[in-house]
Amino acid sequence: MISETLRNIPIGTIAILTSLEGNPDFIRRLNEMGFLPGTKFKLLRRAPFGGPVEVSYGHTRIAFRPDASVTIHIHVLA
Amino acid sequence: MTINSHIAFVGTPNCGKTTLFNVLTGMRKKVGNFPGITIEPSLGNVSTGEKSIAILDLPGLYSMLAASLDEELTMQVLQKGHPSIAQPHGIVFVMDATNIEKSLYLYSQVAELGIPMIIALTMVDGVKARSGVIDDIAIERLTGLSVFPIVGHKGIGLDALKQALLQDREWNIPNAPPIFEEIRDRVHWSRNTADAVLTIKEPDTLTSRLDAILLHPFGGILSFVMIMAIFFQSIFSWAIPFMDLIESGFSSLEQLALQNLPPGLFSDLIARGLIAGVGSVIVFLPQIIILNVFVVILEDCGYLARAAFLVDRFMGIFGLQGRSFIPLLGSYACAIPGIMSARIIPSHRDRMTTMLIAPLMTCSARLPVYTLIISAFIPPMIIGRFFSLQAIVLAGLYILGGLTGLLVAFVMKKSMFKGDIIPFLIEFPPYRLPSLKSLFVTVSDKALDFLKSAGTVIVALSLVLWFLSAFPRMEFTDSIPEIQQQQMQLEQSYAGQMGKAIAPIFEPIGFDWKLTIGVLGSFAAREVFVSVMGQLYGADTTDSDASLRDTLQQTIPFASALSVLAFYVYALQCISTMGILKRETGSWKWPAFAFVYMFILAYGFAYIVHAIAL
């Protein structure tokens, strides 16, 4: 298992979210949407020119801006 | 307006809440004007012969810890009541069967309030389409509430829900949910509960197939550009025939009134004041309707969330989010429907910023002014064999408006609307067919709302402008030609006197008193500049602009003409836009602010252009 951030991994990667650091409101909202440490997710796509990313987990698909205010640590599974 | 006794519709975003609300309440909606509230909840009625219940559609939310002002409103109403909206005596909790986990998360918080509730379970057909089963009996057992499965577009379950709505005093208080220490616990509870009540066997293949195209790095951008081109084309050109029809209808009505009423002040008031004023409101309807049909379809089918995803990066450069794109594009046709469509932006700060820069987009009313001045003063040279200088100047003015708007947004987001509460975060709903009935209800509500609240302001202000240009009256002998009579009347009127009085203010940017009156007259609508110029220079504008163009060319200095162009790029000369800004922000403060900052921009830019051109 490799520790990575969301920025560098290829599309289609399956990973486990290990930690979220930074903007507490953003983190709270991500958590409320079910995107919590321990969640296994898939990186579905990135918007062009470094825009938002889309991830899926369970029955949920969310897209968010990988904002500089939040650091997202993940463990790549596949 | 205050609401005392009502039932609230509560649910997550995209849960089908508003569609259900529209289908249930139909066209009997009141548009509330609640003090201190910018995103308004809609209020409707459900009734049978003997009883009528007020129901309120509150903005959707994911959790009772608000992340935006709009969610805060919902929370405040539910928890203790808002100064103008009492706490509801009952809640219809709208639960999306295909997204049951998020719905249960919110439910667990709303249940803590201890308000009597029933549950409307929507999108049941969406679960069946994926060979799934939703166990509504298990949800009833868990919550202690009555659950009403609904298939909205087929109307299944609506009657039962309506009956239940009317027996609102017999609803149960929900079973006390478990006590959660942390968000994580609540998420796990809703996840486990969701797994227990819902099984979905097949993935949503339609949605993933469509997304493979519509969100593809190239295909996605291409389809986005195509959809936006159709959207822009529709509000820009498809509306024109209808607008022409309305305009010619009202101008014949005006002629009819002038011919058939005894000549004098009264006929002038009816024709040039009232009929022209009402006409200037109705003329916006085609664009408002077309734009809203488009926005509602894009939103209800699920594309709007995707479009926001695609343009978020670009809008992010200027501190805005993806959803601001639609109102701004719409404002290129007309700022009024554009500002109204800014309601799709969930974040209050982004919505305010978007509305305040919308009038900087080059709306179609600027076009007659641009064409008149450009054709009179910019030589029809061809540059590089292909591009006409006139076209380049026109395109430049169009781009300048939009670009400046985005820069102003950047500044606003760095200062007065500083700080995102949360960065862009959106859930992709599955693609769905929009409900036609709900579409019809929403669009006609918006149109009626515009006619009632913005329309009255616009008509009133038009009458004021008529008064200023028609008084004090002058007496004419019949020997003076009518064109000259109009010219003298306007010159001597209050508007004319004001123009002359404030002309010194405009002198540094090269406007004489005639141009100043033209600018004042434009406050009714920018294109009025052309007819005011026609009256002032005694040129007939009814046949063609050619004679006016020649007159202007001979009498206005080149530098002043360029200065007029520069001024019209930025100045907020549109009482209708100011009326709608007041309507949408709830206060005259914001249209006043927009007017002042745009005036400073316009004056400054015109000053620079004038100084350079001299």
PDB file of N, CA and C in Angstrom, chain B residues 154-224:
ATOM      1  N   LYS B 154     -45.957   9.273 -12.843  1.00  0.00           N
ATOM      2  CA  LYS B 154     -47.162   8.504 -13.139  1.00  0.00           C
ATOM      3  C   LYS B 154     -48.309   8.885 -12.211  1.00  0.00           C
ATOM      4  N   GLY B 155     -48.018   9.705 -11.214  1.00  0.00           N
ATOM      5  CA  GLY B 155     -49.060  10.132 -10.305  1.00  0.00           C
ATOM      6  C   GLY B 155     -49.444   9.067  -9.289  1.00  0.00           C
ATOM      7  N   ILE B 156     -48.670   7.960  -9.212  1.00  0.00           N
ATOM      8  CA  ILE B 156     -49.016   6.889  -8.275  1.00  0.00           C
ATOM      9  C   ILE B 156     -48.661   7.315  -6.849  1.00  0.00           C
ATOM     10  N   GLY B 157     -49.584   7.137  -5.938  1.00  0.00           N
ATOM     11  CA  GLY B 157     -49.330   7.454  -4.538  1.00  0.00           C
ATOM     12  C   GLY B 157     -49.666   8.887  -4.161  1.00  0.00           C
ATOM     13  N   LEU B 158     -49.953   9.725  -5.167  1.00  0.00           N
ATOM     14  CA  LEU B 158     -50.211  11.134  -4.870  1.00  0.00           C
ATOM     15  C   LEU B 158     -51.509  11.331  -4.088  1.00  0.00           C
ATOM     16  N   ASP B 159     -52.553  10.572  -4.472  1.00  0.00           N
ATOM     17  CA  ASP B 159     -53.844  10.743  -3.801  1.00  0.00           C
ATOM     18  C   ASP B 159     -53.752  10.390  -2.326  1.00  0.00           C
ATOM     19  N   ALA B 160     -53.071   9.263  -2.049  1.00  0.00           N
ATOM     20  CA  ALA B 160     -52.923   8.843  -0.658  1.00  0.00           C
ATOM     21  C   ALA B 160     -52.165   9.902   0.142  1.00  0.00           C
ATOM     22  N   LEU B 161     -51.126  10.456  -0.472  1.00  0.00           N
ATOM     23  CA  LEU B 161     -50.337  11.478   0.212  1.00  0.00           C
ATOM     24  C   LEU B 161     -51.181  12.732   0.477  1.00  0.00           C
ATOM     25  N   LYS B 162     -51.997  13.091  -0.516  1.00  0.00           N
ATOM     26  CA  LYS B 162     -52.849  14.261  -0.384  1.00  0.00           C
ATOM     27  C   LYS B 162     -53.853  14.083   0.762  1.00  0.00           C
ATOM     28  N   GLN B 163     -54.447  12.888   0.828  1.00  0.00           N
ATOM     29  CA  GLN B 163     -55.372  12.592   1.920  1.00  0.00           C
ATOM     30  C   GLN B 163     -54.681  12.747   3.267  1.00  0.00           C
ATOM     31  N   ALA B 164     -53.451  12.186   3.329  1.00  0.00           N
ATOM     32  CA  ALA B 164     -52.702  12.241   4.587  1.00  0.00           C
ATOM     33  C   ALA B 164     -52.366  13.683   4.965  1.00  0.00           C
ATOM     34  N   LEU B 165     -52.071  14.498   3.954  1.00  0.00           N
ATOM     35  CA  LEU B 165     -51.739  15.905   4.213  1.00  0.00           C
ATOM     36  C   LEU B 165     -52.885  16.616   4.923  1.00  0.00           C
ATOM     37  N   LEU B 166     -54.116  16.254   4.525  1.00  0.00           N
ATOM     38  CA  LEU B 166     -55.272  16.942   5.076  1.00  0.00           C
ATOM     39  C   LEU B 166     -55.634  16.449   6.476  1.00  0.00           C
ATOM     40  N   GLN B 167     -55.037  15.302   6.865  1.00  0.00           N
ATOM     41  CA  GLN B 167     -55.259  14.823   8.238  1.00  0.00           C
ATOM     42  C   GLN B 167     -54.019  15.081   9.080  1.00  0.00           C
ATOM     43  N   ASP B 168     -53.517  16.298   8.973  1.00  0.00           N
ATOM     44  CA  ASP B 168     -52.212  16.615   9.543  1.00  0.00           C
ATOM     45  C   ASP B 168     -52.194  16.595  11.063  1.00  0.00           C
ATOM     46  N   ARG B 169     -53.368  16.582  11.703  1.00  0.00           N
ATOM     47  CA  ARG B 169     -53.356  16.556  13.170  1.00  0.00           C
ATOM     48  C   ARG B 169     -53.204  15.132  13.709  1.00  0.00           C
ATOM     49  N   GLU B 170     -53.244  14.163  12.795  1.00  0.00           N
ATOM     50  CA  GLU B 170     -53.161  12.766  13.260  1.00  0.00           C
ATOM     51  C   GLU B 170     -51.796  12.147  13.014  1.00  0.00           C
ATOM     52  N   TRP B 171     -50.806  12.956  12.625  1.00  0.00           N
ATOM     53  CA  TRP B 171     -49.497  12.385  12.329  1.00  0.00           C
ATOM     54  C   TRP B 171     -48.765  12.009  13.611  1.00  0.00           C
ATOM     55  N   ASN B 172     -47.858  11.036  13.463  1.00  0.00           N
ATOM     56  CA  ASN B 172     -47.090  10.596  14.626  1.00  0.00           C
ATOM     57  C   ASN B 172     -45.829  11.439  14.799  1.00  0.00           C
ATOM     58  N   ILE B 173     -45.385  11.442  16.039  1.00  0.00           N
ATOM     59  CA  ILE B 173     -44.051  11.990  16.303  1.00  0.00           C
ATOM     60  C   ILE B 173     -43.063  10.844  16.093  1.00  0.00           C
ATOM     61  N   PRO B 174     -41.969  11.074  15.357  1.00  0.00           N
ATOM     62  CA  PRO B 174     -41.062   9.968  15.029  1.00  0.00           C
ATOM     63  C   PRO B 174     -40.458   9.312  16.276  1.00  0.00           C
ATOM     64  N   ASN B 175     -40.212   8.010  16.164  1.00  0.00           N
ATOM     65  CA  ASN B 175     -39.485   7.305  17.225  1.00  0.00           C
ATOM     66  C   ASN B 175     -38.160   8.011  17.455  1.00  0.00           C
ATOM     67  N   ALA B 176     -37.760   8.097  18.729  1.00  0.00           N
ATOM     68  CA  ALA B 176     -36.502   8.780  19.013  1.00  0.00           C
ATOM     69  C   ALA B 176     -35.351   8.037  18.333  1.00  0.00           C
ATOM     70  N   PRO B 177     -34.572   8.735  17.508  1.00  0.00           N
ATOM     71  CA  PRO B 177     -33.430   8.084  16.870  1.00  0.00           C
ATOM     72  C   PRO B 177     -32.329   7.855  17.900  1.00  0.00           C
ATOM     73  N   PRO B 178     -31.363   6.982  17.602  1.00  0.00           N
ATOM     74  CA  PRO B 178     -30.246   6.784  18.537  1.00  0.00           C
ATOM     75  C   PRO B 178     -29.516   8.101  18.760  1.00  0.00           C
ATOM     76  N   ILE B 179     -28.810   8.193  19.870  1.00  0.00           N
ATOM     77  CA  ILE B 179     -28.020   9.408  20.113  1.00  0.00           C
ATOM     78  C   ILE B 179     -26.622   9.196  19.545  1.00  0.00           C
ATOM     79  N   PHE B 180     -26.191  10.127  18.707  1.00  0.00           N
ATOM     80  CA  PHE B 180     -24.901   9.979  18.047  1.00  0.00           C
ATOM     81  C   PHE B 180     -23.914  10.965  18.634  1.00  0.00           C
ATOM     82  N   GLU B 181     -22.705  10.468  18.933  1.00  0.00           N
ATOM     83  CA  GLU B 181     -21.658  11.340  19.450  1.00  0.00           C
ATOM     84  C   GLU B 181     -20.982  12.084  18.307  1.00  0.00           C
ATOM     85  N   GLU B 182     -20.753  11.367  17.195  1.00  0.00           N
ATOM     86  CA  GLU B 182     -19.947  11.941  16.128  1.00  0.00           C
ATOM     87  C   GLU B 182     -20.632  11.755  14.786  1.00  0.00           C
ATOM     88  N   ILE B 183     -20.171  12.543  13.814  1.00  0.00           N
ATOM     89  CA  ILE B 183     -20.691  12.423  12.455  1.00  0.00           C
ATOM     90  C   ILE B 183     -20.527  10.988  11.956  1.00  0.00           C
ATOM     91  N   ARG B 184     -19.351  10.415  12.250  1.00  0.00           N
ATOM     92  CA  ARG B 184     -19.038   9.060  11.811  1.00  0.00           C
ATOM     93  C   ARG B 184     -20.116   8.054  12.245  1.00  0.00           C
ATOM     94  N   ASP B 185     -20.574   8.192  13.493  1.00  0.00           N
ATOM     95  CA  ASP B 185     -21.583   7.257  14.007  1.00  0.00           C
ATOM     96  C   ASP B 185     -22.895   7.411  13.244  1.00  0.00           C
ATOM     97  N   ARG B 186     -23.236   8.659  12.981  1.00  0.00           N
ATOM     98  CA  ARG B 186     -24.483   8.914  12.268  1.00  0.00           C
ATOM     99  C   ARG B 186     -24.404   8.370  10.841  1.00  0.00           C
ATOM    100  N   VAL B 187     -23.244   8.574  10.205  1.00  0.00           N
ATOM    101  CA  VAL B 187     -23.048   8.048   8.848  1.00  0.00           C
ATOM    102  C   VAL B 187     -23.180   6.525   8.857  1.00  0.00           C
ATOM    103  N   HIS B 188     -22.554   5.888   9.839  1.00  0.00           N
ATOM    104  CA  HIS B 188     -22.614   4.427   9.888  1.00  0.00           C
ATOM    105  C   HIS B 188     -24.033   3.934  10.126  1.00  0.00           C
ATOM    106  N   TRP B 189     -24.745   4.640  11.011  1.00  0.00           N
ATOM    107  CA  TRP B 189     -26.140   4.258  11.262  1.00  0.00           C
ATOM    108  C   TRP B 189     -26.945   4.356   9.969  1.00  0.00           C
ATOM    109  N   SER B 190     -26.794   5.475   9.237  1.00  0.00           N
ATOM    110  CA  SER B 190     -27.601   5.632   8.022  1.00  0.00           C
ATOM    111  C   SER B 190     -27.163   4.649   6.943  1.00  0.00           C
ATOM    112  N   ARG B 191     -25.871   4.323   6.914  1.00  0.00           N
ATOM    113  CA  ARG B 191     -25.389   3.356   5.930  1.00  0.00           C
ATOM    114  C   ARG B 191     -25.966   1.966   6.233  1.00  0.00           C
ATOM    115  N   ASN B 192     -25.905   1.575   7.507  1.00  0.00           N
ATOM    116  CA  ASN B 192     -26.419   0.246   7.876  1.00  0.00           C
ATOM    117  C   ASN B 192     -27.922   0.161   7.672  1.00  0.00           C
ATOM    118  N   THR B 193     -28.623   1.226   8.083  1.00  0.00           N
ATOM    119  CA  THR B 193     -30.069   1.232   7.897  1.00  0.00           C
ATOM    120  C   THR B 193     -30.411   1.160   6.410  1.00  0.00           C
ATOM    121  N   ALA B 194     -29.670   1.931   5.604  1.00  0.00           N
ATOM    122  CA  ALA B 194     -29.903   1.925   4.156  1.00  0.00           C
ATOM    123  C   ALA B 194     -29.728   0.513   3.604  1.00  0.00           C
ATOM    124  N   ASP B 195     -28.675  -0.181   4.043  1.00  0.00           N
ATOM    125  CA  ASP B 195     -28.443  -1.540   3.556  1.00  0.00           C
ATOM    126  C   ASP B 195     -29.572  -2.478   3.957  1.00  0.00           C
ATOM    127  N   ALA B 196     -30.189  -2.182   5.108  1.00  0.00           N
ATOM    128  CA  ALA B 196     -31.260  -3.058   5.586  1.00  0.00           C
ATOM    129  C   ALA B 196     -32.569  -2.845   4.833  1.00  0.00           C
ATOM    130  N   VAL B 197     -32.823  -1.627   4.358  1.00  0.00           N
ATOM    131  CA  VAL B 197     -34.120  -1.364   3.727  1.00  0.00           C
ATOM    132  C   VAL B 197     -34.067  -1.348   2.201  1.00  0.00           C
ATOM    133  N   LEU B 198     -32.864  -1.264   1.647  1.00  0.00           N
ATOM    134  CA  LEU B 198     -32.761  -1.126   0.190  1.00  0.00           C
ATOM    135  C   LEU B 198     -31.790  -2.149  -0.393  1.00  0.00           C
ATOM    136  N   THR B 199     -32.261  -2.869  -1.420  1.00  0.00           N
ATOM    137  CA  THR B 199     -31.321  -3.668  -2.200  1.00  0.00           C
ATOM    138  C   THR B 199     -31.426  -3.206  -3.639  1.00  0.00           C
ATOM    139  N   ILE B 200     -30.294  -2.885  -4.228  1.00  0.00           N
ATOM    140  CA  ILE B 200     -30.272  -2.540  -5.647  1.00  0.00           C
ATOM    141  C   ILE B 200     -29.332  -3.517  -6.313  1.00  0.00           C
ATOM    142  N   LYS B 201     -29.867  -4.235  -7.318  1.00  0.00           N
ATOM    143  CA  LYS B 201     -29.062  -5.300  -7.912  1.00  0.00           C
ATOM    144  C   LYS B 201     -28.194  -4.802  -9.053  1.00  0.00           C
ATOM    145  N   GLU B 202     -28.748  -3.881  -9.859  1.00  0.00           N
ATOM    146  CA  GLU B 202     -28.008  -3.472 -11.054  1.00  0.00           C
ATOM    147  C   GLU B 202     -27.524  -2.043 -10.927  1.00  0.00           C
ATOM    148  N   PRO B 203     -26.347  -1.763 -11.524  1.00  0.00           N
ATOM    149  CA  PRO B 203     -25.889  -0.375 -11.532  1.00  0.00           C
ATOM    150  C   PRO B 203     -26.752   0.452 -12.484  1.00  0.00           C
ATOM    151  N   ASP B 204     -26.728   1.755 -12.315  1.00  0.00           N
ATOM    152  CA  ASP B 204     -27.495   2.650 -13.176  1.00  0.00           C
ATOM    153  C   ASP B 204     -26.727   2.819 -14.488  1.00  0.00           C
ATOM    154  N   THR B 205     -26.984   1.902 -15.442  1.00  0.00           N
ATOM    155  CA  THR B 205     -26.166   1.898 -16.665  1.00  0.00           C
ATOM    156  C   THR B 205     -26.436   3.117 -17.538  1.00  0.00           C
ATOM    157  N   LEU B 206     -27.682   3.571 -17.554  1.00  0.00           N
ATOM    158  CA  LEU B 206     -27.998   4.751 -18.374  1.00  0.00           C
ATOM    159  C   LEU B 206     -27.144   5.935 -17.939  1.00  0.00           C
ATOM    160  N   THR B 207     -27.125   6.158 -16.624  1.00  0.00           N
ATOM    161  CA  THR B 207     -26.361   7.289 -16.101  1.00  0.00           C
ATOM    162  C   THR B 207     -24.874   7.142 -16.404  1.00  0.00           C
ATOM    163  N   SER B 208     -24.322   5.929 -16.195  1.00  0.00           N
ATOM    164  CA  SER B 208     -22.883   5.824 -16.433  1.00  0.00           C
ATOM    165  C   SER B 208     -22.553   5.924 -17.923  1.00  0.00           C
ATOM    166  N   ARG B 209     -23.452   5.441 -18.783  1.00  0.00           N
ATOM    167  CA  ARG B 209     -23.197   5.589 -20.222  1.00  0.00           C
ATOM    168  C   ARG B 209     -23.254   7.045 -20.657  1.00  0.00           C
ATOM    169  N   LEU B 210     -24.274   7.751 -20.186  1.00  0.00           N
ATOM    170  CA  LEU B 210     -24.382   9.167 -20.549  1.00  0.00           C
ATOM    171  C   LEU B 210     -23.188   9.964 -20.026  1.00  0.00           C
ATOM    172  N   ASP B 211     -22.774   9.636 -18.791  1.00  0.00           N
ATOM    173  CA  ASP B 211     -21.652  10.366 -18.216  1.00  0.00           C
ATOM    174  C   ASP B 211     -20.350  10.091 -18.937  1.00  0.00           C
ATOM    175  N   ALA B 212     -20.227   8.869 -19.493  1.00  0.00           N
ATOM    176  CA  ALA B 212     -19.015   8.552 -20.241  1.00  0.00           C
ATOM    177  C   ALA B 212     -18.858   9.530 -21.408  1.00  0.00           C
ATOM    178  N   ILE B 213     -19.984   9.998 -21.946  1.00  0.00           N
ATOM    179  CA  ILE B 213     -19.920  10.986 -23.038  1.00  0.00           C
ATOM    180  C   ILE B 213     -19.905  12.406 -22.475  1.00  0.00           C
ATOM    181  N   LEU B 214     -20.899  12.702 -21.613  1.00  0.00           N
ATOM    182  CA  LEU B 214     -21.119  14.094 -21.202  1.00  0.00           C
ATOM    183  C   LEU B 214     -20.050  14.616 -20.242  1.00  0.00           C
ATOM    184  N   LEU B 215     -19.290  13.712 -19.632  1.00  0.00           N
ATOM    185  CA  LEU B 215     -18.216  14.165 -18.742  1.00  0.00           C
ATOM    186  C   LEU B 215     -16.840  13.777 -19.285  1.00  0.00           C
ATOM    187  N   HIS B 216     -16.805  13.293 -20.530  1.00  0.00           N
ATOM    188  CA  HIS B 216     -15.538  12.935 -21.160  1.00  0.00           C
ATOM    189  C   HIS B 216     -14.687  14.194 -21.336  1.00  0.00           C
ATOM    190  N   PRO B 217     -13.353  14.098 -21.136  1.00  0.00           N
ATOM    191  CA  PRO B 217     -12.519  15.298 -21.230  1.00  0.00           C
ATOM    192  C   PRO B 217     -12.738  16.101 -22.522  1.00  0.00           C
ATOM    193  N   PHE B 218     -12.912  15.424 -23.668  1.00  0.00           N
ATOM    194  CA  PHE B 218     -13.154  16.169 -24.911  1.00  0.00           C
ATOM    195  C   PHE B 218     -14.641  16.195 -25.238  1.00  0.00           C
ATOM    196  N   GLY B 219     -15.252  15.020 -25.236  1.00  0.00           N
ATOM    197  CA  GLY B 219     -16.674  14.925 -25.561  1.00  0.00           C
ATOM    198  C   GLY B 219     -17.519  15.766 -24.617  1.00  0.00           C
ATOM    199  N   GLY B 220     -17.107  15.825 -23.373  1.00  0.00           N
ATOM    200  CA  GLY B 220     -17.861  16.579 -22.376  1.00  0.00           C
ATOM    201  C   GLY B 220     -17.839  18.064 -22.673  1.00  0.00           C
ATOM    202  N   ILE B 221     -16.630  18.572 -22.976  1.00  0.00           N
ATOM    203  CA  ILE B 221     -16.499  20.000 -23.297  1.00  0.00           C
ATOM    204  C   ILE B 221     -17.268  20.306 -24.580  1.00  0.00           C
ATOM    205  N   LEU B 222     -17.131  19.390 -25.561  1.00  0.00           N
ATOM    206  CA  LEU B 222     -17.809  19.596 -26.843  1.00  0.00           C
ATOM    207  C   LEU B 222     -19.320  19.639 -26.659  1.00  0.00           C
ATOM    208  N   SER B 223     -19.858  18.671 -25.898  1.00  0.00           N
ATOM    209  CA  SER B 223     -21.313  18.665 -25.720  1.00  0.00           C
ATOM    210  C   SER B 223     -21.754  19.859 -24.874  1.00  0.00           C
ATOM    211  N   PHE B 224     -20.906  20.251 -23.916  1.00  0.00           N
ATOM    212  CA  PHE B 224     -21.231  21.433 -23.114  1.00  0.00           C
ATOM    213  C   PHE B 224     -21.349  22.670 -24.010  1.00  0.00           C
TER     214      PHE B 224
END
